[in-house]
PDB file of C-alpha atoms in Angstrom:
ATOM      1  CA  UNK D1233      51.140 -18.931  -6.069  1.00  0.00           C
ATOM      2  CA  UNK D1234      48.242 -16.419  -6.085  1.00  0.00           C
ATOM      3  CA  UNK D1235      44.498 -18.109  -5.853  1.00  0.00           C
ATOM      4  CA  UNK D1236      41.332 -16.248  -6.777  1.00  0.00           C
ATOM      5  CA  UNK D1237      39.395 -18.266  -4.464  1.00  0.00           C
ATOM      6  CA  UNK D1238      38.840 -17.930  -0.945  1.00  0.00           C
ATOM      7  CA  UNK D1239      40.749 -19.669   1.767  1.00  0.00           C
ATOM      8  CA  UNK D1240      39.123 -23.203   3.263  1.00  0.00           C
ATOM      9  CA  UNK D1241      40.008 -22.153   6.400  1.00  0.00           C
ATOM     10  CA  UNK D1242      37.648 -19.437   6.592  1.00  0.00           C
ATOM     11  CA  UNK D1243      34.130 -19.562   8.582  1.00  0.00           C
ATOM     12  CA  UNK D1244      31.115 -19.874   6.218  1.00  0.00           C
ATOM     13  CA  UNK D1245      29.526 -17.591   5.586  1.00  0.00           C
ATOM     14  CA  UNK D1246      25.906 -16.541   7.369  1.00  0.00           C
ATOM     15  CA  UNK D1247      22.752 -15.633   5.555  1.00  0.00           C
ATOM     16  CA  UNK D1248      21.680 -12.306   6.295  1.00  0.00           C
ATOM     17  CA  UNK D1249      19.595 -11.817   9.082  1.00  0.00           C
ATOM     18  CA  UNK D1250      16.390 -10.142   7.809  1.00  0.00           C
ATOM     19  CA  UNK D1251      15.951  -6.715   8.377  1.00  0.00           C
ATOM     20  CA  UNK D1252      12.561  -5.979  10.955  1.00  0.00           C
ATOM     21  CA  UNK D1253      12.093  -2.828   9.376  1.00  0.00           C
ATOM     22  CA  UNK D1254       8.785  -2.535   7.672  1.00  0.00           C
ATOM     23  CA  UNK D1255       9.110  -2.781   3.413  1.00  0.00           C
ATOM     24  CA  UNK D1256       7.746  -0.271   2.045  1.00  0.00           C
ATOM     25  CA  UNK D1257       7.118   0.407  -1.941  1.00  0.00           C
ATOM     26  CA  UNK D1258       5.753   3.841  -3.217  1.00  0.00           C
ATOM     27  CA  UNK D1259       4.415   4.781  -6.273  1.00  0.00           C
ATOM     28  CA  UNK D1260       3.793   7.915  -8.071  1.00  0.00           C
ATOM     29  CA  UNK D1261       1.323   8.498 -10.487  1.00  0.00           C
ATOM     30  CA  UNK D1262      -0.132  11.034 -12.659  1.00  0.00           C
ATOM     31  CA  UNK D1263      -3.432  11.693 -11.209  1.00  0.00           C
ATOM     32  CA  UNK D1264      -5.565  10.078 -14.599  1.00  0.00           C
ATOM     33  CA  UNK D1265      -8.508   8.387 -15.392  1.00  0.00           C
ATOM     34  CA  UNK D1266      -5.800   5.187 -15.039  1.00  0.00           C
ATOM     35  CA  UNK D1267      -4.649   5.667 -12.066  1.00  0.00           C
ATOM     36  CA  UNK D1268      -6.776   3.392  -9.887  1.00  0.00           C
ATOM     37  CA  UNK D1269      -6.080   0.312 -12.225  1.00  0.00           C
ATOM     38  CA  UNK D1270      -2.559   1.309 -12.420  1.00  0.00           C
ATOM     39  CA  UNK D1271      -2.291   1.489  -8.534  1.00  0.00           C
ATOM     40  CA  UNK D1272      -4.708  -1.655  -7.906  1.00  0.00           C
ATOM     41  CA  UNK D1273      -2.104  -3.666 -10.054  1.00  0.00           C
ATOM     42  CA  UNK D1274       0.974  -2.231  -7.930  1.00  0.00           C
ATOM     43  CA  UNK D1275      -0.631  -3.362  -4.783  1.00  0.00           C
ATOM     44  CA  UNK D1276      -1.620  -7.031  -5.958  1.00  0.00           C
ATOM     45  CA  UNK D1277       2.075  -7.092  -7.305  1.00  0.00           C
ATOM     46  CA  UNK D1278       3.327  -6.323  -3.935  1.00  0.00           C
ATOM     47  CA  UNK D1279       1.110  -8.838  -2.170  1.00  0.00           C
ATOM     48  CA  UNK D1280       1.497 -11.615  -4.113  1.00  0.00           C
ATOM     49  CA  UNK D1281       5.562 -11.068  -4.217  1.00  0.00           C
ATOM     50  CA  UNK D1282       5.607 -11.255  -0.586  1.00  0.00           C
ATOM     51  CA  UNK D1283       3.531 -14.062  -0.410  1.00  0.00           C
ATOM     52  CA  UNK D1284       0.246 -12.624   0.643  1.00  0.00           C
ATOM     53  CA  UNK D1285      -1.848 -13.896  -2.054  1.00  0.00           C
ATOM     54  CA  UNK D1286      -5.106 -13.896   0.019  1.00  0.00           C
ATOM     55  CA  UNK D1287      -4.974 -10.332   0.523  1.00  0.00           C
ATOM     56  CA  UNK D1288      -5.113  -9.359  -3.232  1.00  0.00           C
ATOM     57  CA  UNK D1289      -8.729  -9.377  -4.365  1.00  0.00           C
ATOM     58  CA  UNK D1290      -9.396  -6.941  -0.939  1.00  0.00           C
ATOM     59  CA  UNK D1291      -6.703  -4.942  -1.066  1.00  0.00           C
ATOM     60  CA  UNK D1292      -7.165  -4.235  -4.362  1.00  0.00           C
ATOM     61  CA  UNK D1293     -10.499  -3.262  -4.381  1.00  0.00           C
ATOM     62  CA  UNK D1294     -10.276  -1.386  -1.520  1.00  0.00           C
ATOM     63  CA  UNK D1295      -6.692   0.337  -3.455  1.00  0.00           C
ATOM     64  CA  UNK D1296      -9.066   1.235  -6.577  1.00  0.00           C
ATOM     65  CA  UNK D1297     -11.685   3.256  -4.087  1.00  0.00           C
ATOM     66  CA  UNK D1298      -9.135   5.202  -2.203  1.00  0.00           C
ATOM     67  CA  UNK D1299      -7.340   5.649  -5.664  1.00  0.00           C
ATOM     68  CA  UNK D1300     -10.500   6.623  -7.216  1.00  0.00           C
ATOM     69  CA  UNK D1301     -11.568   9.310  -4.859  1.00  0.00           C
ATOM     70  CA  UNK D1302      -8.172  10.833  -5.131  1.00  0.00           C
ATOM     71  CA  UNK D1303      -8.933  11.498  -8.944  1.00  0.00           C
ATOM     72  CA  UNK D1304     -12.173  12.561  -8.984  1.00  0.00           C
ATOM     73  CA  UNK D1305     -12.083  14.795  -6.130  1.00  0.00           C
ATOM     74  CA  UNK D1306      -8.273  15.885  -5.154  1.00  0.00           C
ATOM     75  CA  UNK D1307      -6.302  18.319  -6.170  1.00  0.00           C
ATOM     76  CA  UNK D1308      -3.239  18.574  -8.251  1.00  0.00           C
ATOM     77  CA  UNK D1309      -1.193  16.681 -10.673  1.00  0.00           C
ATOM     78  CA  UNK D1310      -0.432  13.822  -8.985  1.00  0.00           C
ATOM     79  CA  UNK D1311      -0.987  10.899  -6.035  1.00  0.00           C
ATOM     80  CA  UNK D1312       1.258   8.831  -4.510  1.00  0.00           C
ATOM     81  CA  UNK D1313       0.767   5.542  -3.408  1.00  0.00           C
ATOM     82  CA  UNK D1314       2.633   3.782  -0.447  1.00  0.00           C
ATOM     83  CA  UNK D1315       2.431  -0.098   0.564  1.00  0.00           C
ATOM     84  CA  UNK D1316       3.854  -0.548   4.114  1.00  0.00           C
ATOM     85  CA  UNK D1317       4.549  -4.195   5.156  1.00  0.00           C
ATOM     86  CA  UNK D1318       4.891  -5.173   9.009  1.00  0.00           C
ATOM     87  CA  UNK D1319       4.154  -8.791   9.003  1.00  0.00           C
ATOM     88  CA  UNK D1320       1.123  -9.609   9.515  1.00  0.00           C
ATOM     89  CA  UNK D1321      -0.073  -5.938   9.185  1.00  0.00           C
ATOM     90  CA  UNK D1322      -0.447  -4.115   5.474  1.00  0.00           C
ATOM     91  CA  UNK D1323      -1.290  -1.218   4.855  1.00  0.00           C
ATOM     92  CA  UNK D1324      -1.384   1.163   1.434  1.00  0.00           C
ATOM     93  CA  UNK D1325      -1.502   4.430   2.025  1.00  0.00           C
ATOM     94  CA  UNK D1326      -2.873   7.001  -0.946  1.00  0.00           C
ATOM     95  CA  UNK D1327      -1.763  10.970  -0.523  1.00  0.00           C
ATOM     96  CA  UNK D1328      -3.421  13.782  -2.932  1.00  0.00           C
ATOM     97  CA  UNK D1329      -3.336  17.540  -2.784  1.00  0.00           C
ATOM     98  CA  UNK D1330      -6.181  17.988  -1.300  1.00  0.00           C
ATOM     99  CA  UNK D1331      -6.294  18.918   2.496  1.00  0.00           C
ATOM    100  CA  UNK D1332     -10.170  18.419   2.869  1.00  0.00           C
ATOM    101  CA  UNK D1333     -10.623  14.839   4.809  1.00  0.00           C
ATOM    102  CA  UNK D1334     -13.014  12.478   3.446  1.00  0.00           C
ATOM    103  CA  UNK D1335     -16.505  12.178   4.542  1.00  0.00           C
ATOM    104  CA  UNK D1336     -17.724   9.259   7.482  1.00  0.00           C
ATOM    105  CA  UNK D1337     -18.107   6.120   5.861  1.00  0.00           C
ATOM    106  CA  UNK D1338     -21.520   4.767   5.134  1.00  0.00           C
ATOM    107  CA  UNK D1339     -23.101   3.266   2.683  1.00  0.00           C
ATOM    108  CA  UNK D1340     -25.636   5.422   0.558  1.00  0.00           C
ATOM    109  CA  UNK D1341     -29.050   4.346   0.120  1.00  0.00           C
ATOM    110  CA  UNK D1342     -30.857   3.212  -2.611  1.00  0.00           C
ATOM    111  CA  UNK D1343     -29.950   2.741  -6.139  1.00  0.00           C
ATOM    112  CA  UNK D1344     -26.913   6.146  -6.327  1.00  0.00           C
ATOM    113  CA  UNK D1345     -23.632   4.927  -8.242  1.00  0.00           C
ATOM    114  CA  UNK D1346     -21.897   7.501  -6.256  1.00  0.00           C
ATOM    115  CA  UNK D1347     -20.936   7.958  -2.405  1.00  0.00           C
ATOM    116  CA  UNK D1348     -19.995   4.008  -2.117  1.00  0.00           C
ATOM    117  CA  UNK D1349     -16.260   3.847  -2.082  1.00  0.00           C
ATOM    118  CA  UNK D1350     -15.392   4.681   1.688  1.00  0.00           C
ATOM    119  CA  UNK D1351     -17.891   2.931   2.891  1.00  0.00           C
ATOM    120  CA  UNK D1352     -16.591  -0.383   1.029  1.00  0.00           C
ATOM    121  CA  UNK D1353     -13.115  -0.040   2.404  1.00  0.00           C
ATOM    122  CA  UNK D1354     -14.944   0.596   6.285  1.00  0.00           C
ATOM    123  CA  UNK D1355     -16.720  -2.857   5.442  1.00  0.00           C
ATOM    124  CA  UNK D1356     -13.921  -5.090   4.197  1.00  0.00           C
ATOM    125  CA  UNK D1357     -10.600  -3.167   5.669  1.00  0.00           C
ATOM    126  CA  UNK D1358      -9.643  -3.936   9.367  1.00  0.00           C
ATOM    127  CA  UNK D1359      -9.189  -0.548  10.148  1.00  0.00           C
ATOM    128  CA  UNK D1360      -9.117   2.841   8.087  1.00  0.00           C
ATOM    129  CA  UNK D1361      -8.654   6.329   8.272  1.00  0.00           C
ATOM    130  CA  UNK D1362      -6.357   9.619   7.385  1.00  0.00           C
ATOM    131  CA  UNK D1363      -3.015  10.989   7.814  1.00  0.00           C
ATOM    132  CA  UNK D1364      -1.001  13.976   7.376  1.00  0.00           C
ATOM    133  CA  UNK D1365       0.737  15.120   4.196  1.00  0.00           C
ATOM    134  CA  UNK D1366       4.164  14.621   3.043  1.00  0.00           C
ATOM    135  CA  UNK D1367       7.364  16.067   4.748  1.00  0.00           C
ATOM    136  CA  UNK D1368       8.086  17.647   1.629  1.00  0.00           C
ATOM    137  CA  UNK D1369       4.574  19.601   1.406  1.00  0.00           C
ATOM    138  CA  UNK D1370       3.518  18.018  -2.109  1.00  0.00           C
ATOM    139  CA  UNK D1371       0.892  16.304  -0.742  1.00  0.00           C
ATOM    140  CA  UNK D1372      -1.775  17.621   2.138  1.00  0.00           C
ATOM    141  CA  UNK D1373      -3.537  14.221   3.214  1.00  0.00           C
ATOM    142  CA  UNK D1374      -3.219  10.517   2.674  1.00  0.00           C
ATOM    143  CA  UNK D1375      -6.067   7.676   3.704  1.00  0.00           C
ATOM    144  CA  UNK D1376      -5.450   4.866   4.392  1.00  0.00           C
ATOM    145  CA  UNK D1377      -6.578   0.919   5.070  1.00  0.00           C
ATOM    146  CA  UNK D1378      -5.352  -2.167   6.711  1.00  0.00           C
ATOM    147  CA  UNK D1379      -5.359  -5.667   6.321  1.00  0.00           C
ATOM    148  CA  UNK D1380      -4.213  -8.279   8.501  1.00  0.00           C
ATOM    149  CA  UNK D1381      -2.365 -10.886   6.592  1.00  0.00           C
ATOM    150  CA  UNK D1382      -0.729 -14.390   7.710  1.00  0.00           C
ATOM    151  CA  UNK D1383       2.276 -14.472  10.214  1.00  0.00           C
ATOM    152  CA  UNK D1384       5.582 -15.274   8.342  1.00  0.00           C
ATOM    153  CA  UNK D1385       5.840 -19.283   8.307  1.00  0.00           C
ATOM    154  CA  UNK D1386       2.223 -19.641   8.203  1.00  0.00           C
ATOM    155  CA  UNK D1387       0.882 -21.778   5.464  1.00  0.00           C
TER     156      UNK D1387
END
């Protein structure tokens, strides 16, 4: 008689070991007015679904500045946003048209609303800077931050 079932003579089977490759989540976006809340939100979506809760309110912040300058002073139709997770390192990664790097980091002074946004990811990020385009061409820059985050099996 034919079963359905498997055989109880078979080994178990294993979990799946988990890959050490870095996740990594991309986003494209229309580069809008909404584009920084839109790519905030992605980024505290990603944290907190990887368990890196206590990352969110900086990485966000520091998502909406990088996301910010890339509509008001790129080029083109579009950014795209890319979260790269390698336990305990994050980093999100924002690429625009635009080939012309971003100015040093530091805070303006007095009382100007503009000029502040680099400067706020230098102070809270670990680290921060640029990197080259695309492969494809589409896009001529990104910048980047990073955060250090808690070691898998940390509380």
């Amino acid at each position: 008689m034919d079963s359905d079932h498997e055989s109880d003579d078979r080994p178990p089977r294993r979990p799946p070991v988990p890959s050490r490759d870095p996740y990594v989540y991309t986003l494209q976006s229309s580069r809008h007015a909404t584009s920084p809340k839109v790519c905030r939100d992605f980024v505290a979506c990603v944290l907190n679904s990887v368990g890196q809760e206590e990352l969110v309110e900086t990485a966000a912040l520091c998502t909406s500045e990088l996301a910010t300058n890339a509509f008001l002073h790129a080029e083109g139709d579009s950014l795209m946003l890319r979260v790269v997770i390698e336990p305990p390192r994050f980093r999100v990664l924002v690429y625009d048209a635009s080939a012309e790097l971003p100015t040093a980091a530091r805070l303006p002074e007095g009382d100007r609303l503009r000029g502040r946004g680099l400067g706020l990811v230098a102070a809270l990020a670990d680290a921060w800077g640029t990197a080259e385009g695309d492969t494809v061409g589409t896009y001529a820059k990104g910048v980047w931050f990073e955060l250090a985050g808690k070691e898998e099996g940390e509380g």
